[in-house]
PDB file of C-alpha atoms in Angstrom:
ATOM      1  CA  MET P 874     -28.267  -7.194   4.899  1.00  0.00           C
ATOM      2  CA  GLN P 875     -27.806  -4.747   1.723  1.00  0.00           C
ATOM      3  CA  ALA P 876     -26.648  -6.532  -1.400  1.00  0.00           C
ATOM      4  CA  PRO P 877     -23.184  -6.041  -2.662  1.00  0.00           C
ATOM      5  CA  SER P 878     -22.857  -3.082  -4.791  1.00  0.00           C
ATOM      6  CA  LEU P 879     -22.843  -3.522  -8.696  1.00  0.00           C
ATOM      7  CA  VAL P 880     -19.216  -2.625  -8.974  1.00  0.00           C
ATOM      8  CA  LEU P 881     -17.843  -4.809  -5.937  1.00  0.00           C
ATOM      9  CA  SER P 882     -20.057  -7.964  -7.229  1.00  0.00           C
ATOM     10  CA  ARG P 883     -18.380  -7.901 -10.590  1.00  0.00           C
ATOM     11  CA  LEU P 884     -14.923  -7.825  -9.136  1.00  0.00           C
ATOM     12  CA  ASP P 885     -12.673 -10.091  -7.477  1.00  0.00           C
ATOM     13  CA  LEU P 886     -10.978  -7.833  -5.323  1.00  0.00           C
ATOM     14  CA  LEU P 887      -8.285 -10.246  -4.144  1.00  0.00           C
ATOM     15  CA  ALA P 888      -7.366 -11.746  -7.396  1.00  0.00           C
ATOM     16  CA  ALA P 889      -6.925  -9.081  -9.808  1.00  0.00           C
ATOM     17  CA  ALA P 890      -4.866  -5.763  -9.593  1.00  0.00           C
ATOM     18  CA  PRO P 891      -7.139  -2.481  -9.740  1.00  0.00           C
ATOM     19  CA  ASN P 892      -7.455  -0.710 -12.973  1.00  0.00           C
ATOM     20  CA  VAL P 893      -8.550   2.829 -13.842  1.00  0.00           C
ATOM     21  CA  GLY P 894     -11.637   1.888 -15.195  1.00  0.00           C
ATOM     22  CA  GLY P 895     -12.319  -0.253 -11.915  1.00  0.00           C
ATOM     23  CA  LEU P 896     -11.401   2.784  -9.881  1.00  0.00           C
ATOM     24  CA  MET P 897     -13.889   5.535 -11.671  1.00  0.00           C
ATOM     25  CA  ALA P 898     -17.032   3.177 -11.289  1.00  0.00           C
ATOM     26  CA  LEU P 899     -16.297   2.840  -7.572  1.00  0.00           C
ATOM     27  CA  CYS P 900     -15.878   6.759  -7.415  1.00  0.00           C
ATOM     28  CA  GLU P 901     -19.416   6.685  -9.452  1.00  0.00           C
ATOM     29  CA  GLU P 902     -20.777   4.472  -6.674  1.00  0.00           C
ATOM     30  CA  ASN P 903     -19.461   6.631  -3.786  1.00  0.00           C
ATOM     31  CA  TYR P 904     -20.925   9.588  -5.537  1.00  0.00           C
ATOM     32  CA  GLY P 905     -24.439   7.881  -5.470  1.00  0.00           C
ATOM     33  CA  ALA P 906     -24.068   6.705  -1.827  1.00  0.00           C
ATOM     34  CA  LEU P 907     -22.919  10.160  -0.850  1.00  0.00           C
ATOM     35  CA  LEU P 908     -26.041  11.940  -2.390  1.00  0.00           C
ATOM     36  CA  ARG P 909     -28.203   9.465  -0.716  1.00  0.00           C
ATOM     37  CA  LEU P 910     -26.691  10.271   2.752  1.00  0.00           C
ATOM     38  CA  ALA P 911     -26.839  14.065   1.743  1.00  0.00           C
ATOM     39  CA  PRO P 912     -29.086  14.726  -1.135  1.00  0.00           C
ATOM     40  CA  ALA P 913     -28.839  18.439  -1.136  1.00  0.00           C
ATOM     41  CA  LEU P 914     -24.899  18.045  -1.362  1.00  0.00           C
ATOM     42  CA  PRO P 915     -24.277  20.683  -4.151  1.00  0.00           C
ATOM     43  CA  GLY P 916     -26.067  23.564  -1.993  1.00  0.00           C
ATOM     44  CA  LEU P 917     -24.767  22.673   1.373  1.00  0.00           C
ATOM     45  CA  HIS P 918     -22.968  24.839   3.833  1.00  0.00           C
ATOM     46  CA  GLY P 919     -21.681  24.680   7.320  1.00  0.00           C
ATOM     47  CA  ARG P 920     -21.740  21.785   9.521  1.00  0.00           C
ATOM     48  CA  LEU P 921     -24.286  18.970   9.466  1.00  0.00           C
ATOM     49  CA  ARG P 922     -24.672  16.179  11.910  1.00  0.00           C
ATOM     50  CA  SER P 923     -26.725  12.760  11.693  1.00  0.00           C
ATOM     51  CA  GLN P 924     -27.267  10.931  14.760  1.00  0.00           C
ATOM     52  CA  PRO P 925     -30.015   7.906  14.757  1.00  0.00           C
ATOM     53  CA  GLU P 926     -31.390   7.173  18.101  1.00  0.00           C
ATOM     54  CA  GLY P 927     -28.630   4.606  19.528  1.00  0.00           C
ATOM     55  CA  ARG P 928     -25.744   5.502  17.144  1.00  0.00           C
ATOM     56  CA  ALA P 929     -22.858   7.351  16.784  1.00  0.00           C
ATOM     57  CA  GLU P 930     -22.608  10.844  15.191  1.00  0.00           C
ATOM     58  CA  LEU P 931     -21.717  11.411  11.908  1.00  0.00           C
ATOM     59  CA  LEU P 932     -20.606  15.042  11.261  1.00  0.00           C
ATOM     60  CA  LEU P 933     -20.268  16.347   7.474  1.00  0.00           C
ATOM     61  CA  THR P 934     -18.613  19.726   7.193  1.00  0.00           C
ATOM     62  CA  MET P 935     -18.613  21.653   3.960  1.00  0.00           C
ATOM     63  CA  VAL P 936     -15.131  22.991   3.532  1.00  0.00           C
ATOM     64  CA  GLU P 937     -15.785  24.735  -0.124  1.00  0.00           C
ATOM     65  CA  GLN P 938     -18.534  24.687  -2.640  1.00  0.00           C
ATOM     66  CA  SER P 939     -18.098  25.773  -6.144  1.00  0.00           C
ATOM     67  CA  PRO P 940     -20.637  25.277  -9.304  1.00  0.00           C
ATOM     68  CA  TYR P 941     -19.068  22.168 -10.126  1.00  0.00           C
ATOM     69  CA  THR P 942     -17.497  20.433  -6.910  1.00  0.00           C
ATOM     70  CA  SER P 943     -17.970  20.331  -3.242  1.00  0.00           C
ATOM     71  CA  THR P 944     -15.337  19.694  -0.781  1.00  0.00           C
ATOM     72  CA  LEU P 945     -16.257  18.107   2.305  1.00  0.00           C
ATOM     73  CA  ARG P 946     -15.313  16.396   5.369  1.00  0.00           C
ATOM     74  CA  LEU P 947     -17.076  13.503   6.769  1.00  0.00           C
ATOM     75  CA  THR P 948     -16.551  12.170  10.138  1.00  0.00           C
ATOM     76  CA  HIS P 949     -17.749   9.419  12.602  1.00  0.00           C
ATOM     77  CA  LEU P 950     -17.741  11.283  16.086  1.00  0.00           C
ATOM     78  CA  LEU P 951     -17.215   8.037  18.883  1.00  0.00           C
ATOM     79  CA  PRO P 952     -18.037   8.848  22.137  1.00  0.00           C
ATOM     80  CA  ALA P 953     -15.047   8.982  24.449  1.00  0.00           C
ATOM     81  CA  ALA P 954     -14.941   5.801  26.658  1.00  0.00           C
ATOM     82  CA  GLY P 955     -13.940   6.320  30.356  1.00  0.00           C
ATOM     83  CA  ALA P 956     -11.956   3.362  32.210  1.00  0.00           C
ATOM     84  CA  SER P 957     -15.087   1.041  32.293  1.00  0.00           C
ATOM     85  CA  GLY P 958     -15.302   1.589  28.306  1.00  0.00           C
ATOM     86  CA  GLN P 959     -18.336   3.748  28.510  1.00  0.00           C
ATOM     87  CA  PRO P 960     -19.107   7.091  30.729  1.00  0.00           C
ATOM     88  CA  ALA P 961     -21.238   6.847  33.435  1.00  0.00           C
ATOM     89  CA  ALA P 962     -25.043   7.370  33.126  1.00  0.00           C
ATOM     90  CA  GLY P 963     -25.760  10.779  33.378  1.00  0.00           C
ATOM     91  CA  GLN P 964     -22.134  11.791  33.115  1.00  0.00           C
ATOM     92  CA  GLN P 965     -20.483  14.017  29.942  1.00  0.00           C
ATOM     93  CA  PRO P 966     -17.435  11.871  28.688  1.00  0.00           C
ATOM     94  CA  SER P 967     -14.243  13.499  30.151  1.00  0.00           C
ATOM     95  CA  ARG P 968     -12.667  13.260  26.688  1.00  0.00           C
ATOM     96  CA  PRO P 969     -13.964  15.123  23.332  1.00  0.00           C
ATOM     97  CA  PRO P 970     -15.305  12.614  21.186  1.00  0.00           C
ATOM     98  CA  HIS P 971     -13.036  10.214  19.040  1.00  0.00           C
ATOM     99  CA  SER P 972     -13.254  11.273  15.183  1.00  0.00           C
ATOM    100  CA  GLU P 973     -12.722   7.912  12.993  1.00  0.00           C
ATOM    101  CA  PRO P 974     -13.047   7.685  10.248  1.00  0.00           C
ATOM    102  CA  ASP P 975     -12.343  10.991   9.254  1.00  0.00           C
ATOM    103  CA  ALA P 976     -12.056  11.446   5.448  1.00  0.00           C
ATOM    104  CA  LEU P 977     -11.737  14.459   3.219  1.00  0.00           C
ATOM    105  CA  LEU P 978     -13.380  14.240  -0.014  1.00  0.00           C
ATOM    106  CA  ARG P 979     -14.315  16.024  -3.267  1.00  0.00           C
ATOM    107  CA  ALA P 980     -17.465  15.241  -5.101  1.00  0.00           C
ATOM    108  CA  TYR P 981     -17.401  16.108  -8.932  1.00  0.00           C
ATOM    109  CA  HIS P 982     -21.110  16.924  -9.755  1.00  0.00           C
ATOM    110  CA  ASP P 983     -20.668  17.033 -13.609  1.00  0.00           C
ATOM    111  CA  ALA P 984     -18.741  13.759 -13.378  1.00  0.00           C
ATOM    112  CA  GLU P 985     -20.729  12.060 -10.609  1.00  0.00           C
ATOM    113  CA  GLN P 986     -17.673  11.023  -8.809  1.00  0.00           C
ATOM    114  CA  VAL P 987     -16.249  11.306  -5.269  1.00  0.00           C
ATOM    115  CA  GLU P 988     -12.459  11.635  -4.739  1.00  0.00           C
ATOM    116  CA  VAL P 989     -10.701  10.677  -1.495  1.00  0.00           C
ATOM    117  CA  LEU P 990      -8.445  13.303  -0.829  1.00  0.00           C
ATOM    118  CA  SER P 991      -7.212  12.072   2.650  1.00  0.00           C
ATOM    119  CA  LEU P 992      -8.492   9.321   4.706  1.00  0.00           C
ATOM    120  CA  ARG P 993      -7.527   8.795   8.175  1.00  0.00           C
ATOM    121  CA  GLN P 994      -8.735   5.421  10.170  1.00  0.00           C
ATOM    122  CA  THR P 995      -7.221   2.459  11.891  1.00  0.00           C
ATOM    123  CA  VAL P 996      -9.596   0.060  11.678  1.00  0.00           C
ATOM    124  CA  LEU P 997      -8.601  -1.702   8.208  1.00  0.00           C
ATOM    125  CA  PRO P 998      -4.664  -1.956   7.119  1.00  0.00           C
ATOM    126  CA  ILE P 999      -4.727   0.676   4.071  1.00  0.00           C
ATOM    127  CA  LEU P1000      -2.351   3.571   3.340  1.00  0.00           C
ATOM    128  CA  SER P1001      -3.754   7.007   4.854  1.00  0.00           C
ATOM    129  CA  HIS P1002      -1.585   8.439   2.209  1.00  0.00           C
ATOM    130  CA  TYR P1003      -1.108   7.796  -1.579  1.00  0.00           C
ATOM    131  CA  GLU P1004       2.567   6.139  -1.937  1.00  0.00           C
ATOM    132  CA  ARG P1005       3.580   3.921  -5.033  1.00  0.00           C
ATOM    133  CA  PRO P1006       1.565   2.649  -6.671  1.00  0.00           C
ATOM    134  CA  ALA P1007      -0.821   5.275  -6.442  1.00  0.00           C
ATOM    135  CA  LEU P1008      -3.621   3.345  -8.106  1.00  0.00           C
ATOM    136  CA  ALA P1009      -3.775   0.517  -5.701  1.00  0.00           C
ATOM    137  CA  ALA P1010      -3.308   3.019  -2.689  1.00  0.00           C
ATOM    138  CA  LYS P1011      -6.380   5.060  -4.285  1.00  0.00           C
ATOM    139  CA  TRP P1012      -8.476   1.858  -5.038  1.00  0.00           C
ATOM    140  CA  ARG P1013      -7.881   0.968  -1.243  1.00  0.00           C
ATOM    141  CA  ALA P1014      -8.753   4.127   0.002  1.00  0.00           C
ATOM    142  CA  ASN P1015     -12.148   4.407  -2.279  1.00  0.00           C
ATOM    143  CA  LEU P1016     -12.881   0.754  -1.269  1.00  0.00           C
ATOM    144  CA  PHE P1017     -12.901   1.902   2.595  1.00  0.00           C
ATOM    145  CA  VAL P1018     -14.989   4.786   1.432  1.00  0.00           C
ATOM    146  CA  SER P1019     -17.552   2.739  -0.127  1.00  0.00           C
ATOM    147  CA  LYS P1020     -17.931   0.516   2.626  1.00  0.00           C
ATOM    148  CA  TRP P1021     -18.136   3.108   5.171  1.00  0.00           C
ATOM    149  CA  LEU P1022     -20.702   5.013   2.994  1.00  0.00           C
ATOM    150  CA  GLY P1023     -23.002   1.673   3.010  1.00  0.00           C
ATOM    151  CA  TYR P1024     -22.605   1.479   6.656  1.00  0.00           C
ATOM    152  CA  CYS P1025     -23.596   4.737   7.458  1.00  0.00           C
ATOM    153  CA  LEU P1026     -26.984   4.398   4.911  1.00  0.00           C
ATOM    154  CA  ARG P1027     -27.495   1.151   6.681  1.00  0.00           C
ATOM    155  CA  GLU P1028     -27.167   2.929  10.008  1.00  0.00           C
ATOM    156  CA  GLY P1029     -30.005   5.033   8.984  1.00  0.00           C
ATOM    157  CA  HIS P1030     -27.962   8.386   8.925  1.00  0.00           C
ATOM    158  CA  GLY P1031     -28.737  11.077   6.600  1.00  0.00           C
ATOM    159  CA  PHE P1032     -28.550  15.009   6.080  1.00  0.00           C
ATOM    160  CA  PRO P1033     -31.291  17.424   5.568  1.00  0.00           C
ATOM    161  CA  SER P1034     -32.335  17.310   2.102  1.00  0.00           C
ATOM    162  CA  SER P1035     -32.971  21.516   2.385  1.00  0.00           C
ATOM    163  CA  ALA P1036     -29.799  23.222   1.256  1.00  0.00           C
ATOM    164  CA  GLY P1037     -30.423  25.795   3.904  1.00  0.00           C
ATOM    165  CA  ALA P1038     -30.054  23.635   6.927  1.00  0.00           C
ATOM    166  CA  THR P1039     -26.853  23.801   9.116  1.00  0.00           C
ATOM    167  CA  LEU P1040     -25.812  22.530  12.608  1.00  0.00           C
ATOM    168  CA  ALA P1041     -26.599  25.225  14.926  1.00  0.00           C
ATOM    169  CA  GLY P1042     -24.327  25.703  18.365  1.00  0.00           C
ATOM    170  CA  GLU P1043     -21.076  25.679  19.170  1.00  0.00           C
ATOM    171  CA  PRO P1044     -18.672  24.463  16.378  1.00  0.00           C
ATOM    172  CA  LEU P1045     -17.089  21.077  16.971  1.00  0.00           C
ATOM    173  CA  GLU P1046     -13.381  20.630  16.433  1.00  0.00           C
ATOM    174  CA  LEU P1047     -12.248  18.161  13.831  1.00  0.00           C
ATOM    175  CA  LEU P1048      -8.587  16.726  13.147  1.00  0.00           C
ATOM    176  CA  SER P1049      -6.832  18.519  10.716  1.00  0.00           C
ATOM    177  CA  SER P1050      -6.025  16.518   7.670  1.00  0.00           C
ATOM    178  CA  PRO P1051      -3.626  13.628   7.977  1.00  0.00           C
TER     179      PRO P1051
END
């Protein structure tokens, strides 16, 4: 089991209201985790996938690259379940994979931070859009992304460290921004 992050180990997540400094530290931590997942992030293009044996597929789609930022969509593609919960052996699922969580992220390479632009997930009760108070909503979204990135790393996911690698084959359909 991975030790709690430095930021999360210093915070009592239930006792104190989030503050701007804590949010910025969490965004920096998320940037570090994202770079461990995709070391060549500033130069990546296209769609990339990671699927360690026996694990759900993780898809990274580069939306936009600029000299100082990368905008990307990170999505877990969960297999579609049949009536019994799993497709029969040797059969393709009849429905497309379910994409959840599905996050649109912007990485600021000069500031070494990740901003959650949108997040769609149903596992944890957080807001999928920013409402008042915005700081608390951003905190919950970034905390979810922090936990998710840690999970992806523990599961063995990773994207090529070569900036020229892209996903070959048919483009996969992703859900639009929430």
